[in-house]
XYZ file of C-alpha atoms in Angstrom:
729
model
C 91.505 113.412 -24.656
C 92.508 114.352 -21.135
C 94.694 117.466 -20.650
C 98.198 116.873 -19.555
C 98.512 117.063 -15.763
C 101.867 118.844 -15.847
C 100.491 121.448 -18.154
C 97.605 122.111 -15.847
C 99.901 122.342 -12.903
C 102.059 124.760 -14.635
C 99.091 126.815 -15.436
C 98.335 127.025 -11.734
C 95.091 125.741 -12.188
C 93.685 123.467 -9.587
C 94.138 119.662 -10.138
C 91.031 118.135 -11.522
C 89.380 114.982 -9.997
C 90.236 112.747 -12.811
C 93.889 113.117 -11.969
C 93.413 110.994 -8.940
C 91.722 108.453 -11.000
C 94.511 108.523 -13.502
C 96.999 107.854 -10.816
C 94.894 105.093 -9.552
C 94.761 103.739 -13.028
C 98.475 104.030 -13.349
C 98.927 102.338 -10.092
C 96.595 99.633 -11.145
C 98.448 99.371 -14.454
C 101.662 98.997 -12.613
C 100.119 96.397 -10.378
C 98.641 94.758 -13.447
C 102.033 94.731 -15.129
C 103.459 93.221 -11.973
C 100.648 90.703 -11.896
C 101.181 90.027 -15.577
C 104.850 89.510 -14.910
C 104.072 87.279 -12.005
C 101.459 85.517 -14.118
C 103.984 85.010 -16.851
C 106.424 83.685 -14.295
C 103.666 81.464 -12.906
C 102.801 80.406 -16.449
C 106.415 79.527 -17.077
C 106.530 77.714 -13.797
C 103.248 75.928 -14.626
C 104.581 75.110 -18.078
C 107.678 73.670 -16.512
C 105.531 71.798 -13.986
C 103.302 70.531 -16.795
C 106.283 69.326 -18.700
C 107.515 67.599 -15.565
C 104.056 66.096 -15.077
C 103.957 64.938 -18.690
C 107.360 63.408 -18.222
C 106.146 61.744 -15.041
C 103.005 60.583 -16.863
C 105.095 59.010 -19.570
C 107.220 57.380 -16.943
C 104.056 56.138 -15.214
C 102.690 54.857 -18.533
C 105.948 53.065 -19.178
C 105.840 51.695 -15.640
C 102.224 50.621 -16.254
C 103.219 48.836 -19.445
C 106.053 47.185 -17.584
C 103.594 46.191 -14.888
C 101.206 44.768 -17.518
C 104.071 42.816 -19.024
C 105.041 41.588 -15.581
C 101.408 40.695 -14.925
C 101.245 38.636 -18.143
C 104.503 36.953 -17.241
C 103.132 36.247 -13.783
C 99.932 34.836 -15.335
C 101.996 32.629 -17.649
C 104.106 31.478 -14.724
C 100.915 30.903 -12.750
C 99.443 28.804 -15.586
C 102.648 26.809 -15.819
C 102.550 26.289 -12.081
C 98.894 25.211 -12.358
C 99.793 22.735 -15.116
C 102.739 21.450 -13.148
C 100.533 21.218 -10.087
C 97.874 19.288 -12.081
C 100.479 16.925 -13.510
C 101.990 16.526 -10.089
C 98.553 15.781 -8.692
C 97.970 13.156 -11.449
C 101.362 11.654 -10.742
C 100.549 11.537 -7.057
C 97.177 9.901 -7.804
C 98.819 7.481 -10.255
C 101.483 6.677 -7.686
C 98.737 6.123 -5.130
C 96.906 3.816 -7.521
C 100.124 1.957 -8.279
C 100.747 1.624 -4.568
C 97.175 0.399 -4.108
C 97.582 -2.053 -6.998
C 100.887 -3.237 -5.605
C 99.378 -3.592 -2.132
C 96.380 -5.531 -3.505
C 98.675 -7.644 -5.691
C 100.887 -8.525 -2.786
C 97.835 -9.219 -0.623
C 96.060 -11.360 -3.239
C 99.115 -13.358 -4.402
C 99.404 -16.852 -3.038
C 103.082 -16.154 -2.438
C 104.808 -15.462 0.843
C 107.422 -12.724 0.297
C 109.975 -11.225 2.676
C 112.248 -8.233 1.845
C 115.567 -7.888 3.712
C 118.399 -5.350 3.442
C 122.064 -6.145 3.104
C 122.344 -6.568 6.901
C 119.543 -9.202 6.803
C 117.108 -6.890 8.527
C 113.453 -7.196 7.585
C 112.209 -4.323 5.363
C 108.759 -5.732 4.532
C 106.687 -8.865 4.065
C 103.377 -10.074 2.668
C 100.529 -11.391 4.857
C 101.114 -14.993 3.767
C 104.574 -14.837 5.296
C 102.902 -15.458 8.640
C 102.211 -19.047 7.476
C 105.973 -19.719 7.398
C 107.550 -17.166 9.746
C 106.356 -16.101 13.186
C 106.506 -12.525 11.999
C 104.554 -9.465 13.212
C 104.163 -5.931 11.793
C 106.409 -4.697 14.620
C 109.218 -6.979 13.419
C 110.280 -4.606 10.630
C 113.915 -3.745 11.160
C 114.690 -6.901 13.125
C 117.275 -9.391 11.831
C 115.696 -12.281 9.896
C 117.788 -14.750 11.896
C 115.967 -13.728 15.075
C 112.608 -14.804 13.622
C 111.568 -18.426 14.063
C 110.011 -20.325 11.083
C 108.210 -23.576 10.256
C 110.602 -24.801 7.559
C 112.061 -28.269 7.904
C 115.358 -28.151 6.083
C 119.061 -28.298 6.755
C 121.230 -25.218 6.528
C 120.360 -21.642 7.368
C 118.380 -19.019 5.508
C 121.054 -16.513 6.390
C 123.695 -18.596 4.615
C 121.484 -18.823 1.514
C 120.938 -15.061 1.569
C 124.631 -14.347 1.940
C 125.373 -16.711 -0.979
C 122.881 -14.910 -3.251
C 124.216 -11.469 -2.268
C 127.746 -12.640 -2.887
C 127.145 -14.307 -6.256
C 124.050 -12.308 -7.404
C 122.721 -15.601 -8.777
C 119.137 -16.556 -7.858
C 118.675 -19.619 -5.707
C 115.675 -21.955 -6.058
C 114.798 -25.197 -4.294
C 111.821 -27.001 -2.821
C 111.569 -27.018 0.983
C 109.137 -28.739 3.327
C 107.409 -27.319 6.395
C 106.868 -29.021 9.705
C 103.116 -29.231 8.965
C 103.684 -31.365 5.846
C 103.393 -28.665 3.156
C 105.896 -28.034 0.393
C 107.136 -24.650 -0.829
C 109.247 -23.573 -3.765
C 111.752 -21.153 -2.199
C 113.279 -18.527 -4.485
C 115.918 -16.056 -3.294
C 117.033 -13.244 -5.569
C 118.888 -9.939 -5.190
C 116.880 -6.724 -4.592
C 117.906 -4.152 -7.205
C 117.086 -0.445 -6.990
C 116.397 1.863 -9.909
C 120.055 2.832 -9.856
C 120.920 -0.891 -10.293
C 122.258 -1.026 -6.800
C 121.994 -4.192 -4.730
C 120.098 -3.149 -1.616
C 119.209 -6.501 -0.115
C 117.378 -9.660 -1.111
C 113.869 -10.974 -1.757
C 112.606 -14.309 -0.435
C 109.570 -15.879 -2.183
C 107.798 -18.997 -0.968
C 105.258 -20.568 -3.396
C 103.002 -23.330 -2.075
C 103.569 -26.375 -4.357
C 101.980 -28.970 -2.109
C 99.337 -29.953 -4.700
C 101.881 -30.075 -7.513
C 104.172 -32.177 -5.337
C 101.294 -34.554 -4.597
C 100.454 -34.713 -8.320
C 104.083 -35.503 -9.095
C 104.060 -38.240 -6.506
C 100.850 -39.633 -7.991
C 102.364 -39.437 -11.474
C 105.491 -41.151 -10.269
C 103.417 -43.872 -8.629
C 101.302 -44.182 -11.789
C 104.416 -44.489 -13.915
C 105.668 -47.168 -11.611
C 102.349 -49.014 -11.865
C 102.408 -48.627 -15.644
C 105.898 -50.041 -15.701
C 104.754 -53.005 -13.660
C 101.703 -53.443 -15.905
C 103.850 -53.202 -19.049
C 106.237 -55.780 -17.709
C 103.533 -58.177 -16.577
C 100.871 -57.795 -19.317
C 100.541 -60.694 -21.716
C 97.998 -59.359 -24.233
C 100.097 -56.429 -25.439
C 103.697 -56.330 -26.543
C 105.504 -53.339 -24.997
C 108.875 -52.712 -26.594
C 111.299 -49.845 -25.987
C 113.923 -48.893 -28.561
C 116.904 -46.604 -28.568
C 117.285 -43.844 -31.141
C 118.811 -46.260 -33.659
C 115.902 -48.719 -33.317
C 117.633 -51.361 -31.208
C 115.571 -53.092 -28.509
C 116.174 -51.829 -24.960
C 113.019 -53.160 -23.279
C 110.934 -56.313 -23.797
C 107.910 -57.278 -21.699
C 106.279 -60.662 -21.190
C 103.600 -59.915 -23.800
C 106.274 -59.277 -26.439
C 107.967 -62.532 -25.522
C 104.724 -64.466 -25.921
C 103.743 -62.654 -29.136
C 107.052 -62.734 -31.025
C 108.632 -65.811 -29.377
C 111.948 -64.168 -28.424
C 113.187 -64.068 -24.818
C 114.618 -60.891 -23.339
C 118.184 -62.150 -23.636
C 117.689 -63.099 -27.284
C 116.295 -59.771 -28.454
C 117.971 -57.081 -26.310
C 120.356 -55.027 -28.434
C 118.945 -56.396 -31.712
C 117.366 -54.060 -34.267
C 113.588 -54.325 -34.304
C 113.597 -54.881 -38.105
C 113.954 -58.559 -37.177
C 110.245 -58.462 -36.294
C 109.188 -57.388 -39.832
C 108.481 -59.712 -42.734
C 111.155 -59.816 -45.489
C 109.176 -57.790 -48.035
C 108.716 -54.942 -45.503
C 112.421 -54.998 -44.667
C 113.269 -54.737 -48.366
C 111.270 -51.515 -48.807
C 112.667 -50.040 -45.552
C 109.428 -50.122 -43.584
C 111.122 -50.264 -40.106
C 113.187 -47.136 -40.838
C 110.117 -45.359 -42.254
C 108.181 -46.132 -39.083
C 110.897 -44.620 -36.870
C 111.189 -41.596 -39.159
C 107.420 -41.003 -39.010
C 107.412 -41.311 -35.219
C 110.334 -38.876 -34.994
C 108.649 -36.344 -37.310
C 105.047 -36.563 -36.080
C 105.451 -37.926 -32.563
C 103.700 -41.202 -33.425
C 103.488 -43.795 -36.172
C 100.672 -46.281 -36.668
C 101.657 -49.819 -37.503
C 99.123 -52.320 -38.817
C 100.648 -55.062 -40.909
C 101.893 -58.643 -40.888
C 104.869 -59.411 -38.601
C 107.211 -62.342 -38.153
C 107.597 -64.668 -35.174
C 110.776 -66.414 -34.130
C 109.525 -69.682 -35.622
C 108.940 -68.003 -39.004
C 105.133 -67.902 -38.782
C 103.296 -64.701 -39.604
C 100.634 -62.926 -37.618
C 98.694 -59.695 -38.140
C 99.728 -57.047 -35.662
C 98.349 -53.584 -34.878
C 100.440 -51.138 -32.920
C 101.722 -47.630 -32.437
C 105.252 -46.308 -32.111
C 105.821 -43.081 -30.173
C 108.867 -41.053 -29.256
C 110.255 -41.587 -25.784
C 112.341 -38.972 -23.972
C 113.788 -39.685 -20.540
C 116.394 -37.217 -19.379
C 119.005 -36.800 -22.075
C 118.213 -40.202 -23.586
C 115.887 -40.416 -26.558
C 114.236 -43.419 -28.083
C 110.915 -45.006 -29.000
C 108.188 -47.043 -27.376
C 106.169 -49.552 -29.415
C 102.922 -51.097 -28.200
C 101.474 -53.876 -30.345
C 98.577 -56.325 -30.242
C 97.962 -59.570 -32.091
C 94.885 -59.054 -34.331
C 95.292 -62.093 -36.552
C 91.896 -63.501 -35.607
C 90.192 -60.148 -36.065
C 91.938 -59.690 -39.404
C 90.622 -63.038 -40.590
C 87.144 -62.047 -39.426
C 87.461 -58.709 -41.223
C 88.508 -60.486 -44.383
C 85.477 -62.732 -44.086
C 83.309 -59.685 -43.468
C 84.791 -57.927 -46.503
C 84.032 -60.984 -48.584
C 80.473 -60.984 -47.212
C 80.133 -57.242 -47.900
C 81.359 -57.748 -51.429
C 78.889 -60.563 -51.880
C 76.158 -58.392 -50.373
C 77.147 -55.574 -52.697
C 76.816 -57.869 -55.671
C 73.441 -59.058 -54.384
C 72.395 -55.415 -53.900
C 73.415 -54.611 -57.449
C 71.429 -57.585 -58.639
C 68.446 -56.513 -56.529
C 68.661 -52.977 -57.838
C 68.808 -54.345 -61.354
C 65.831 -56.545 -60.534
C 63.981 -53.510 -59.109
C 64.795 -51.514 -62.209
C 63.699 -54.431 -64.363
C 60.512 -54.761 -62.331
C 59.797 -51.034 -62.645
C 60.422 -51.246 -66.353
C 58.175 -54.282 -66.553
C 55.444 -52.506 -64.580
C 55.735 -49.467 -66.831
C 55.506 -51.617 -69.955
C 52.681 -53.635 -68.414
C 50.867 -50.397 -67.562
C 51.350 -49.189 -71.107
C 50.179 -52.471 -72.617
C 47.166 -52.636 -70.293
C 46.165 -49.019 -70.696
C 46.388 -48.976 -74.472
C 43.426 -51.348 -74.922
C 41.629 -49.626 -72.038
C 42.116 -46.318 -73.807
C 40.714 -47.807 -77.014
C 37.735 -49.187 -75.067
C 37.148 -45.821 -73.362
C 37.416 -43.824 -76.571
C 35.118 -46.299 -78.299
C 32.633 -46.020 -75.437
C 32.817 -42.227 -75.668
C 32.204 -42.452 -79.399
C 29.322 -44.904 -78.958
C 27.813 -42.793 -76.213
C 27.690 -39.755 -78.522
C 25.925 -41.553 -81.376
C 22.212 -40.602 -81.792
C 21.082 -44.236 -81.645
C 22.695 -44.755 -78.234
C 21.530 -41.444 -76.828
C 17.961 -42.320 -77.823
C 18.206 -45.716 -76.095
C 18.447 -45.624 -72.247
C 19.624 -49.241 -72.209
C 22.491 -48.571 -74.614
C 23.391 -45.331 -72.786
C 23.627 -47.278 -69.512
C 25.819 -49.853 -71.238
C 28.161 -47.175 -72.625
C 28.305 -45.491 -69.212
C 29.029 -48.865 -67.584
C 31.895 -49.408 -70.006
C 33.340 -45.976 -69.173
C 33.072 -46.530 -65.417
C 34.592 -50.010 -65.715
C 37.515 -48.688 -67.738
C 38.144 -45.945 -65.163
C 37.997 -48.506 -62.346
C 40.456 -50.804 -64.097
C 42.782 -47.869 -64.836
C 42.589 -46.836 -61.181
C 43.578 -50.352 -60.101
C 46.580 -50.250 -62.441
C 47.617 -46.810 -61.119
C 47.214 -47.965 -57.504
C 49.402 -50.998 -58.151
C 52.096 -48.832 -59.716
C 51.913 -46.286 -56.892
C 52.208 -49.001 -54.253
C 55.215 -50.404 -56.073
C 56.850 -46.973 -56.107
C 56.010 -46.401 -52.423
C 57.568 -49.700 -51.399
C 60.766 -48.930 -53.304
C 60.898 -45.270 -52.244
C 60.566 -44.070 -55.828
C 57.352 -42.071 -55.342
C 58.139 -38.359 -55.129
C 55.665 -35.629 -54.203
C 55.233 -32.485 -56.271
C 53.987 -30.207 -53.487
C 52.274 -26.869 -53.865
C 49.519 -24.904 -52.060
C 46.294 -26.815 -52.715
C 42.671 -25.825 -52.037
C 41.077 -29.003 -50.711
C 37.402 -28.043 -50.857
C 37.138 -27.811 -54.700
C 38.761 -31.242 -54.980
C 36.213 -32.758 -52.589
C 33.309 -31.111 -54.383
C 34.519 -32.102 -57.857
C 35.075 -35.758 -56.999
C 31.779 -35.906 -55.083
C 29.952 -34.516 -58.125
C 31.653 -37.128 -60.304
C 30.477 -39.917 -57.971
C 26.984 -38.554 -57.424
C 25.573 -40.361 -60.496
C 26.873 -43.693 -59.165
C 25.422 -42.895 -55.740
C 22.031 -42.140 -57.262
C 22.198 -45.378 -59.225
C 22.571 -47.254 -55.899
C 19.907 -45.050 -54.235
C 22.508 -43.601 -51.797
C 22.330 -40.222 -50.102
C 25.637 -38.367 -50.637
C 26.191 -35.097 -48.706
C 29.187 -32.799 -48.394
C 30.135 -30.243 -45.725
C 33.484 -28.618 -46.510
C 35.342 -25.575 -45.240
C 37.748 -23.523 -47.330
C 41.019 -25.111 -46.243
C 44.386 -25.345 -47.902
C 47.204 -27.861 -47.554
C 50.737 -27.953 -48.914
C 50.553 -31.198 -50.846
C 50.678 -32.983 -54.166
C 47.309 -32.206 -55.760
C 47.238 -35.504 -57.687
C 47.840 -37.520 -54.507
C 45.239 -35.512 -52.533
C 42.689 -36.343 -55.250
C 43.794 -39.977 -55.083
C 43.315 -40.104 -51.299
C 39.762 -38.782 -51.403
C 38.824 -40.772 -54.522
C 39.819 -44.056 -52.826
C 37.962 -43.232 -49.601
C 34.827 -42.094 -51.412
C 34.902 -45.062 -53.817
C 35.379 -47.412 -50.858
C 32.324 -45.970 -49.084
C 30.288 -46.131 -52.293
C 31.310 -49.736 -52.864
C 30.461 -51.087 -49.393
C 27.282 -49.091 -48.620
C 24.088 -50.972 -49.508
C 21.202 -49.295 -51.367
C 19.267 -46.802 -49.273
C 22.300 -45.922 -47.159
C 23.968 -42.555 -46.611
C 27.491 -41.252 -47.140
C 28.607 -38.066 -45.390
C 31.770 -36.207 -46.350
C 33.107 -33.566 -43.986
C 36.175 -31.368 -44.391
C 37.108 -29.178 -41.427
C 39.835 -27.924 -39.143
C 41.276 -30.002 -36.304
C 43.918 -27.872 -34.601
C 46.939 -27.698 -36.922
C 45.400 -30.339 -39.201
C 42.971 -30.337 -42.080
C 40.591 -33.227 -41.234
C 38.720 -35.168 -43.925
C 36.017 -37.565 -42.709
C 34.108 -40.027 -44.871
C 31.237 -41.600 -42.883
C 28.962 -44.314 -44.308
C 26.185 -46.616 -43.112
C 27.655 -49.578 -44.915
C 28.883 -53.019 -43.995
C 31.047 -51.820 -41.077
C 34.253 -53.298 -39.734
C 34.710 -55.981 -37.095
C 36.591 -54.756 -33.984
C 39.380 -57.316 -34.433
C 39.905 -56.161 -38.023
C 40.168 -52.392 -37.377
C 43.933 -52.638 -36.900
C 44.331 -54.402 -40.261
C 41.976 -52.359 -42.416
C 44.822 -50.277 -43.896
C 46.971 -53.320 -44.613
C 47.820 -54.615 -48.063
C 45.247 -56.842 -49.803
C 42.841 -56.743 -46.817
C 39.079 -56.898 -47.444
C 37.449 -57.842 -44.198
C 36.503 -61.343 -43.155
C 35.252 -62.569 -46.540
C 37.339 -65.013 -48.569
C 38.121 -64.023 -52.162
C 35.654 -66.518 -53.576
C 32.716 -65.100 -51.591
C 33.384 -61.371 -51.802
C 30.329 -59.392 -52.783
C 32.455 -56.512 -54.080
C 35.414 -56.834 -56.371
C 38.776 -55.249 -55.702
C 42.374 -56.022 -54.746
C 42.258 -54.484 -51.274
C 44.987 -51.944 -51.996
C 42.993 -48.691 -51.952
C 43.126 -48.068 -48.186
C 46.778 -49.176 -48.016
C 47.563 -46.581 -50.657
C 45.594 -43.923 -48.736
C 47.635 -44.648 -45.595
C 50.977 -44.534 -47.419
C 50.154 -41.292 -49.255
C 48.884 -39.568 -46.097
C 51.992 -40.522 -44.119
C 54.202 -39.445 -47.008
C 52.621 -35.979 -46.644
C 53.344 -35.970 -42.896
C 49.736 -36.799 -42.013
C 47.853 -39.771 -40.585
C 44.804 -41.967 -41.167
C 42.335 -43.687 -38.873
C 39.155 -45.766 -38.979
C 36.265 -46.286 -36.547
C 33.331 -48.671 -36.646
C 30.776 -49.897 -34.124
C 30.924 -53.323 -35.728
C 29.568 -55.271 -38.692
C 26.513 -53.645 -40.198
C 27.063 -50.424 -38.215
C 28.890 -48.422 -40.866
C 32.408 -46.969 -40.694
C 34.193 -43.636 -40.502
C 37.537 -43.006 -42.149
C 39.627 -39.973 -41.207
C 42.620 -38.408 -42.931
C 44.661 -35.612 -41.367
C 47.076 -33.495 -43.416
C 49.135 -30.522 -42.155
C 47.076 -27.350 -42.527
C 48.469 -24.513 -44.636
C 47.729 -21.259 -42.815
C 47.081 -17.952 -44.555
C 45.115 -16.896 -47.604
C 45.982 -18.430 -50.945
C 46.531 -16.251 -53.961
C 43.939 -16.193 -56.695
C 46.224 -18.004 -59.103
C 46.026 -21.222 -57.055
C 43.841 -23.610 -59.046
C 40.321 -24.261 -57.866
C 39.989 -27.514 -59.824
C 36.681 -26.699 -61.471
C 35.373 -28.829 -64.342
C 36.207 -27.543 -67.778
C 33.286 -26.885 -70.089
C 32.982 -28.759 -73.369
C 33.768 -27.108 -76.658
C 37.438 -26.352 -76.000
C 38.465 -28.612 -78.892
C 36.121 -26.998 -81.397
C 37.885 -25.566 -84.477
C 41.246 -26.826 -83.203
C 43.668 -28.107 -85.861
C 44.966 -31.292 -84.249
C 47.790 -33.584 -85.365
C 47.000 -36.998 -83.777
C 49.897 -39.516 -83.692
C 49.602 -43.179 -82.555
C 50.926 -46.453 -83.986
C 47.708 -48.285 -82.948
C 45.427 -47.809 -85.958
C 42.257 -48.653 -84.023
C 43.028 -46.049 -81.345
C 44.058 -43.556 -84.020
C 40.848 -43.998 -85.965
C 38.497 -44.050 -82.977
C 40.073 -41.106 -81.100
C 40.285 -39.099 -84.320
C 36.571 -39.661 -84.971
C 35.754 -38.690 -81.360
C 37.765 -35.468 -81.606
C 36.015 -34.746 -84.901
C 32.666 -34.983 -83.159
C 33.915 -32.250 -80.788
C 34.431 -29.951 -83.769
C 38.197 -30.435 -84.154
C 39.940 -30.715 -87.530
C 42.029 -33.858 -87.069
C 44.984 -35.072 -89.123
C 46.158 -38.575 -88.153
C 49.615 -40.103 -88.461
C 50.515 -43.711 -87.538
C 54.276 -43.067 -87.118
C 56.737 -40.346 -86.211
C 57.925 -40.022 -89.785
C 54.364 -39.559 -91.073
C 53.738 -36.939 -88.381
C 56.866 -34.994 -89.377
C 55.791 -35.052 -93.020
C 52.320 -33.760 -92.098
C 53.882 -31.051 -89.912
C 56.088 -29.828 -92.749
C 53.086 -29.480 -95.056
C 50.453 -28.000 -92.714
C 49.729 -25.786 -89.722
C 48.344 -27.162 -86.450
C 47.228 -25.776 -83.095
C 47.739 -28.946 -81.071
C 49.804 -32.146 -81.290
C 48.579 -35.250 -79.410
C 51.143 -38.039 -79.623
C 51.789 -41.453 -78.164
C 55.273 -42.090 -76.704
C 55.993 -45.779 -77.355
C 56.083 -46.127 -81.137
C 58.360 -48.233 -83.370
C 61.125 -46.407 -85.191
C 60.762 -42.829 -83.983
C 59.215 -42.556 -80.496
C 57.269 -39.596 -79.171
C 60.277 -37.996 -77.489
C 62.247 -37.845 -80.719
C 59.168 -36.655 -82.616
C 58.483 -33.665 -80.364
C 62.181 -32.781 -80.314
C 62.297 -32.685 -84.115
C 58.991 -30.806 -84.291
C 60.418 -28.094 -82.036
C 63.221 -27.638 -84.552
C 60.706 -26.554 -87.210
C 60.307 -22.754 -87.022
C 56.549 -22.766 -87.598
C 55.961 -25.630 -85.128
C 57.817 -24.282 -82.124
C 54.712 -22.692 -80.578
C 52.336 -25.593 -81.259
C 50.849 -26.979 -78.054
C 51.754 -30.629 -77.484
C 50.289 -33.329 -75.236
C 51.892 -36.711 -74.601
C 49.142 -39.353 -74.403
C 50.706 -42.601 -73.202
C 50.359 -45.616 -70.980
C 53.627 -44.805 -69.176
C 52.393 -43.166 -65.984
C 55.506 -42.859 -63.790
C 56.638 -39.479 -62.483
C 59.923 -39.855 -64.331
C 57.965 -40.486 -67.535
C 56.058 -37.225 -67.092
C 59.296 -35.342 -66.325
C 60.939 -36.862 -69.384
C 57.990 -35.768 -71.544
C 58.229 -32.169 -70.325
C 61.988 -32.172 -70.826
C 61.565 -33.448 -74.388
C 59.215 -30.566 -75.276
C 55.657 -31.670 -74.459
C 53.470 -29.167 -72.611
C 51.509 -31.841 -70.748
C 51.647 -35.566 -70.005
C 48.355 -37.535 -69.864
C 48.007 -41.158 -68.865
C 45.891 -43.606 -70.783
C 43.004 -44.226 -70.666
C 41.946 -40.609 -71.041
C 38.379 -39.352 -71.137
C 37.138 -36.576 -73.351
C 36.552 -34.389 -70.279
C 40.167 -34.881 -69.163
C 41.381 -34.028 -72.651
C 39.237 -30.876 -72.712
C 40.595 -29.878 -69.301
C 44.203 -30.503 -70.400
C 43.825 -28.363 -73.535
C 42.181 -25.585 -71.524
C 44.946 -25.645 -68.887
C 47.601 -25.298 -71.587
C 45.658 -22.373 -73.006
C 45.577 -20.663 -69.601
C 49.335 -21.027 -69.273
């Protein structure tokens, strides 16, 4: 603690040094207090200033917010202005396009147009206006009356314009020009958007061609009127709406016998026969013409003298101005009608003859079918007997008897082939032969038939060779076999011993080409064109022919090839030089599936252990064929009638039914139908063995329930093949 200064002074003691310092401190304290006071004042002032600044800041923030709001409003206004500007720009562009379209329309229109105001001053015009008016672009604003024009007409355009402006009714008339052209002038009022009349519009359409056409039409009508009045072959009659005659030409006078004075004003029902008048035919004709515009009339009419004639005509409506009526044009067809009646009678007679011919054709076909059946039945018995004889040990041990049995078999096949060829030719000539087409491999057919003929060729000491490609045709396999069989048999027949026969099957462009070449008798040059004709066998008379035959094989080959869309041909260097026969059939491209038959020979033994029900009313055939089937190892039950077969079927089980078709009482069709009704017989295989060889016979057999249809005579090999084919299916 410092001593009190006053106490020291009073003590008379000298003032220490710290007293000065204390004063200085006091002074400083005083100054500090003053500074503190000033600082407080400054702080107050600063606080007040800060508050003012804060207030100003808030005001600035508020002003900023107001500015932001104003900015957004300005942006919105700016966007609206941009949109308005864009729309305005589009409108301007659209208006420009419309103006361009209007300008191009006005320029391209074949119409001369002039626009005038109410004072008849020119406001505008199209380029074509220069063809009528001597008008220039600088003439806008000039009075129309001061402009010269090329129109040739009375009156003044100004008067017409004033009339339209006064009445507001359009004016239209045709006017001519000094250069020979015609214009359709149309004057109409010019209306503004406010529906205010602000002038007029003049249009000039060039109608020169239409005017010329009208003149030609008028001249043609005049010529037609003159023709109608002067023609004598046609009656031209005009009627009023009630049907009374108003016009009568010379042809009508000659046709009906009435003069103009006698018929004018009379109703045209006078021209109809009484029976047509009774039923109201004249009124019906007018009604039909009124409803449909025309009415055909072809019936008997009446002349003035009471005679009748057959008339053909047409009645049409006729409108001329406010008058309505009808025009009737008629022609006398009595002679033609009589000729038609004669023709109808001839057609009816021809129809009856055709029916008779068709009946005769049907009768002939039926006769041929029956004849085929009657001929093939004994042939079948002969063939079966030959087969049976050929299998006996005595015959097999004797070459002479074996040759005899083989000769019988070959002769039977040849005779059966002749019968089939005759039937096929009959069907071809009557259009009854139908093809059952399918993809066919031709090479196996050629090889099979060649192998079958090889024994005959060896017997005649002939060399038989085959060169065949793997080709396929879309054809009837039976007819393809028939074509080659006839060609090969023909070559075999007419080639002498020691000769050669070459068979070639190859490709010739889009065709499959079969060639059969031999070194036989040959063909004379003058006979080459007839070799495929019916019943032709060269230059030898029937009594001196060295080879038998009817001469129908090659004709059948030609018909069958053409029926397939192919062709045939023959070449020969002359008699003794051999011949070449060619057959072309459309080639089937692509590879055939494996299921297409290859036509290989069926091995023997198929009939072994088969339980067979054999049905035939011919006891000799039944016995012989049954014995032959037994030799093949089959267990055969025979029946000589349909009733006996049904009884055997009810009592036993069978694997195969072989039945004839033509049998007394119950035929084969009824038999198989009734067999299929037996539950245990439904799955038995069935073969129809018959002399009826037509396609419709085979179809009828399949429809009745048979699995296969075989023609008599049938060989044992064919029967084996048939049974095997049914087994494969």
